[in-house]
Amino acid sequence: MTSQVTSRHSTFAVAVYSLFHPVPLGFFVAGWIFDIIYLYSTEIFWTQAASWLIAIGLIIAIIPRLINLVQVWVGVSYPQGSAIKVHFWAYLLAIILEIFNAFIHSRDAWAVVPAGVILSTLAVVLMLFANVQLAVRDRTA
């Protein structure tokens, strides 16, 4: 008689992850849009709002990243090129870019352009890439 041991993630952790995971992307996209508006309008309000959105997005990003860290690297052994690991690394890199972006946004409003816009763009593209590749690979697997 053999018993199959399946690795199950905590229901609470999955629920919290599912609740908080999309929120930072929304804040970062809004910050990116505000950076682009500031680029064309040079109204200081837009860069201040973008800096607040980035800071709030970074704070909210902590919880799902810690849950994802445990889910990906503890317990279940995923293959090296799996979609979940690519998603993890792309999101981590995007969050690191947003940390640097937060420091750039803490400077004078005129100093945000072009570095802040570039970092916002790269972070949003990385997060969207991570989500799309995870969805596509899950669909085809």
mmCIF file of C-alpha atoms in Angstrom:
data_model
loop_
_atom_site.group_PDB
_atom_site.id
_atom_site.type_symbol
_atom_site.label_atom_id
_atom_site.label_comp_id
_atom_site.label_asym_id
_atom_site.label_seq_id
_atom_site.Cartn_x
_atom_site.Cartn_y
_atom_site.Cartn_z
ATOM 1 C CA MET A 1 0.000 0.000 0.000
ATOM 2 C CA THR A 2 1.523 3.265 -1.098
ATOM 3 C CA SER A 3 0.494 6.662 0.013
ATOM 4 C CA GLN A 4 0.994 9.718 -2.077
ATOM 5 C CA VAL A 5 2.171 12.730 -0.215
ATOM 6 C CA THR A 6 1.120 15.904 -1.937
ATOM 7 C CA SER A 7 2.486 19.231 -0.947
ATOM 8 C CA ARG A 8 -0.316 21.621 -0.107
ATOM 9 C CA HIS A 9 0.069 25.264 0.534
ATOM 10 C CA SER A 10 -1.659 26.817 3.488
ATOM 11 C CA THR A 11 -5.159 27.939 2.544
ATOM 12 C CA PHE A 12 -4.720 31.120 4.551
ATOM 13 C CA ALA A 13 -1.393 31.901 2.833
ATOM 14 C CA VAL A 14 -2.882 31.307 -0.610
ATOM 15 C CA ALA A 15 -5.852 33.548 0.235
ATOM 16 C CA VAL A 16 -3.640 36.365 1.537
ATOM 17 C CA TYR A 17 -1.309 36.011 -1.464
ATOM 18 C CA SER A 18 -4.222 36.108 -3.905
ATOM 19 C CA LEU A 19 -5.624 39.171 -2.149
ATOM 20 C CA PHE A 20 -2.431 41.231 -2.004
ATOM 21 C CA HIS A 21 -0.538 40.032 -5.106
ATOM 22 C CA PRO A 22 -2.190 42.285 -7.748
ATOM 23 C CA VAL A 23 -2.267 45.418 -5.581
ATOM 24 C CA PRO A 24 1.391 46.537 -5.959
ATOM 25 C CA LEU A 25 1.171 46.219 -9.746
ATOM 26 C CA GLY A 26 -1.778 48.632 -9.708
ATOM 27 C CA PHE A 27 0.135 51.144 -7.604
ATOM 28 C CA PHE A 28 3.238 50.849 -9.799
ATOM 29 C CA VAL A 29 1.240 51.257 -13.022
ATOM 30 C CA ALA A 30 -0.459 54.331 -11.562
ATOM 31 C CA GLY A 31 2.957 55.710 -10.527
ATOM 32 C CA TRP A 32 4.262 55.035 -14.036
ATOM 33 C CA ILE A 33 1.298 56.869 -15.588
ATOM 34 C CA PHE A 34 1.822 59.794 -13.206
ATOM 35 C CA ASP A 35 5.514 59.892 -14.180
ATOM 36 C CA ILE A 36 4.550 60.086 -17.842
ATOM 37 C CA ILE A 37 2.028 62.845 -17.099
ATOM 38 C CA TYR A 38 4.736 64.743 -15.198
ATOM 39 C CA LEU A 39 7.119 64.283 -18.126
ATOM 40 C CA TYR A 40 4.745 66.216 -20.378
ATOM 41 C CA SER A 41 3.174 68.659 -17.925
ATOM 42 C CA THR A 42 6.034 69.421 -15.460
ATOM 43 C CA GLU A 43 3.436 69.935 -12.734
ATOM 44 C CA ILE A 44 5.133 68.930 -9.478
ATOM 45 C CA PHE A 45 1.935 67.365 -8.115
ATOM 46 C CA TRP A 46 2.301 64.401 -10.482
ATOM 47 C CA THR A 47 5.780 63.427 -9.346
ATOM 48 C CA GLN A 48 4.808 63.773 -5.681
ATOM 49 C CA ALA A 49 1.774 61.572 -6.262
ATOM 50 C CA ALA A 50 3.936 59.046 -8.120
ATOM 51 C CA SER A 51 6.381 58.889 -5.225
ATOM 52 C CA TRP A 52 3.537 58.174 -2.793
ATOM 53 C CA LEU A 53 2.106 55.491 -5.063
ATOM 54 C CA ILE A 54 5.495 53.807 -5.390
ATOM 55 C CA ALA A 55 6.078 53.892 -1.622
ATOM 56 C CA ILE A 56 2.643 52.443 -0.848
ATOM 57 C CA GLY A 57 3.088 49.792 -3.550
ATOM 58 C CA LEU A 58 6.418 48.769 -2.024
ATOM 59 C CA ILE A 59 4.906 48.454 1.446
ATOM 60 C CA ILE A 60 2.042 46.319 0.178
ATOM 61 C CA ALA A 61 4.441 44.213 -1.955
ATOM 62 C CA ILE A 62 6.184 42.848 1.149
ATOM 63 C CA ILE A 63 3.427 40.428 2.202
ATOM 64 C CA PRO A 64 2.853 38.561 -1.082
ATOM 65 C CA ARG A 65 6.598 38.379 -1.791
ATOM 66 C CA LEU A 66 7.292 36.737 1.580
ATOM 67 C CA ILE A 67 4.481 34.235 1.015
ATOM 68 C CA ASN A 68 5.728 33.591 -2.516
ATOM 69 C CA LEU A 69 9.264 33.124 -1.193
ATOM 70 C CA VAL A 70 8.122 30.340 1.113
ATOM 71 C CA GLN A 71 5.846 28.736 -1.476
ATOM 72 C CA VAL A 72 8.511 28.630 -4.180
ATOM 73 C CA TRP A 73 11.639 27.791 -2.246
ATOM 74 C CA VAL A 74 10.469 25.721 0.744
ATOM 75 C CA GLY A 75 8.911 22.295 0.382
ATOM 76 C CA VAL A 76 7.982 21.728 -3.247
ATOM 77 C CA SER A 77 10.853 21.325 -5.691
ATOM 78 C CA TYR A 78 10.118 23.218 -8.897
ATOM 79 C CA PRO A 79 12.340 22.719 -11.965
ATOM 80 C CA GLN A 80 14.907 25.455 -12.534
ATOM 81 C CA GLY A 81 13.135 27.087 -15.498
ATOM 82 C CA SER A 82 9.620 26.705 -14.169
ATOM 83 C CA ALA A 83 7.112 29.496 -14.656
ATOM 84 C CA ILE A 84 6.738 29.990 -10.916
ATOM 85 C CA LYS A 85 10.462 30.589 -10.420
ATOM 86 C CA VAL A 86 10.648 32.957 -13.410
ATOM 87 C CA HIS A 87 7.646 34.815 -11.962
ATOM 88 C CA PHE A 88 9.356 35.017 -8.563
ATOM 89 C CA TRP A 89 12.637 36.379 -9.961
ATOM 90 C CA ALA A 90 10.969 38.865 -12.328
ATOM 91 C CA TYR A 91 8.807 40.272 -9.518
ATOM 92 C CA LEU A 92 11.800 40.456 -7.183
ATOM 93 C CA LEU A 93 13.811 42.352 -9.790
ATOM 94 C CA ALA A 94 10.874 44.694 -10.414
ATOM 95 C CA ILE A 95 10.584 45.417 -6.688
ATOM 96 C CA ILE A 96 14.326 46.135 -6.486
ATOM 97 C CA LEU A 97 13.944 48.550 -9.411
ATOM 98 C CA GLU A 98 11.033 50.223 -7.616
ATOM 99 C CA ILE A 99 13.147 50.619 -4.458
ATOM 100 C CA PHE A 100 15.724 52.535 -6.506
ATOM 101 C CA ASN A 101 12.844 54.403 -8.125
ATOM 102 C CA ALA A 102 11.580 55.443 -4.694
ATOM 103 C CA PHE A 103 14.990 56.912 -3.910
ATOM 104 C CA ILE A 104 14.991 58.784 -7.220
ATOM 105 C CA HIS A 105 11.497 60.127 -6.499
ATOM 106 C CA SER A 106 12.668 61.384 -3.097
ATOM 107 C CA ARG A 107 14.883 63.919 -4.858
ATOM 108 C CA ASP A 108 13.818 67.188 -6.390
ATOM 109 C CA ALA A 109 10.965 66.950 -8.896
ATOM 110 C CA TRP A 110 13.181 68.014 -11.793
ATOM 111 C CA ALA A 111 15.611 65.180 -10.978
ATOM 112 C CA VAL A 112 12.951 62.496 -11.511
ATOM 113 C CA VAL A 113 13.103 62.796 -15.294
ATOM 114 C CA PRO A 114 14.286 60.623 -17.088
ATOM 115 C CA ALA A 115 15.581 58.071 -14.534
ATOM 116 C CA GLY A 116 12.281 57.770 -12.649
ATOM 117 C CA VAL A 117 10.294 57.257 -15.836
ATOM 118 C CA ILE A 118 12.741 54.642 -17.099
ATOM 119 C CA LEU A 119 12.748 52.701 -13.819
ATOM 120 C CA SER A 120 8.952 52.858 -13.601
ATOM 121 C CA THR A 121 8.670 51.574 -17.160
ATOM 122 C CA LEU A 122 11.131 48.729 -16.591
ATOM 123 C CA ALA A 123 9.435 47.632 -13.374
ATOM 124 C CA VAL A 124 5.952 47.642 -14.900
ATOM 125 C CA VAL A 125 7.150 45.750 -17.982
ATOM 126 C CA LEU A 126 8.880 43.145 -15.775
ATOM 127 C CA MET A 127 5.773 42.624 -13.647
ATOM 128 C CA LEU A 128 3.528 42.330 -16.686
ATOM 129 C CA PHE A 129 5.988 39.897 -18.296
ATOM 130 C CA ALA A 130 5.990 37.792 -15.121
ATOM 131 C CA ASN A 131 2.200 37.624 -15.014
ATOM 132 C CA VAL A 132 1.795 36.892 -18.717
ATOM 133 C CA GLN A 133 4.436 34.157 -18.843
ATOM 134 C CA LEU A 134 2.928 32.492 -15.753
ATOM 135 C CA ALA A 135 -0.548 32.579 -17.306
ATOM 136 C CA VAL A 136 0.670 31.294 -20.683
ATOM 137 C CA ARG A 137 2.760 28.483 -19.220
ATOM 138 C CA ASP A 138 -0.042 27.388 -16.889
ATOM 139 C CA ARG A 139 -2.415 27.308 -19.855
ATOM 140 C CA THR A 140 -0.107 25.173 -21.976
ATOM 141 C CA ALA A 141 1.069 22.844 -19.204
#
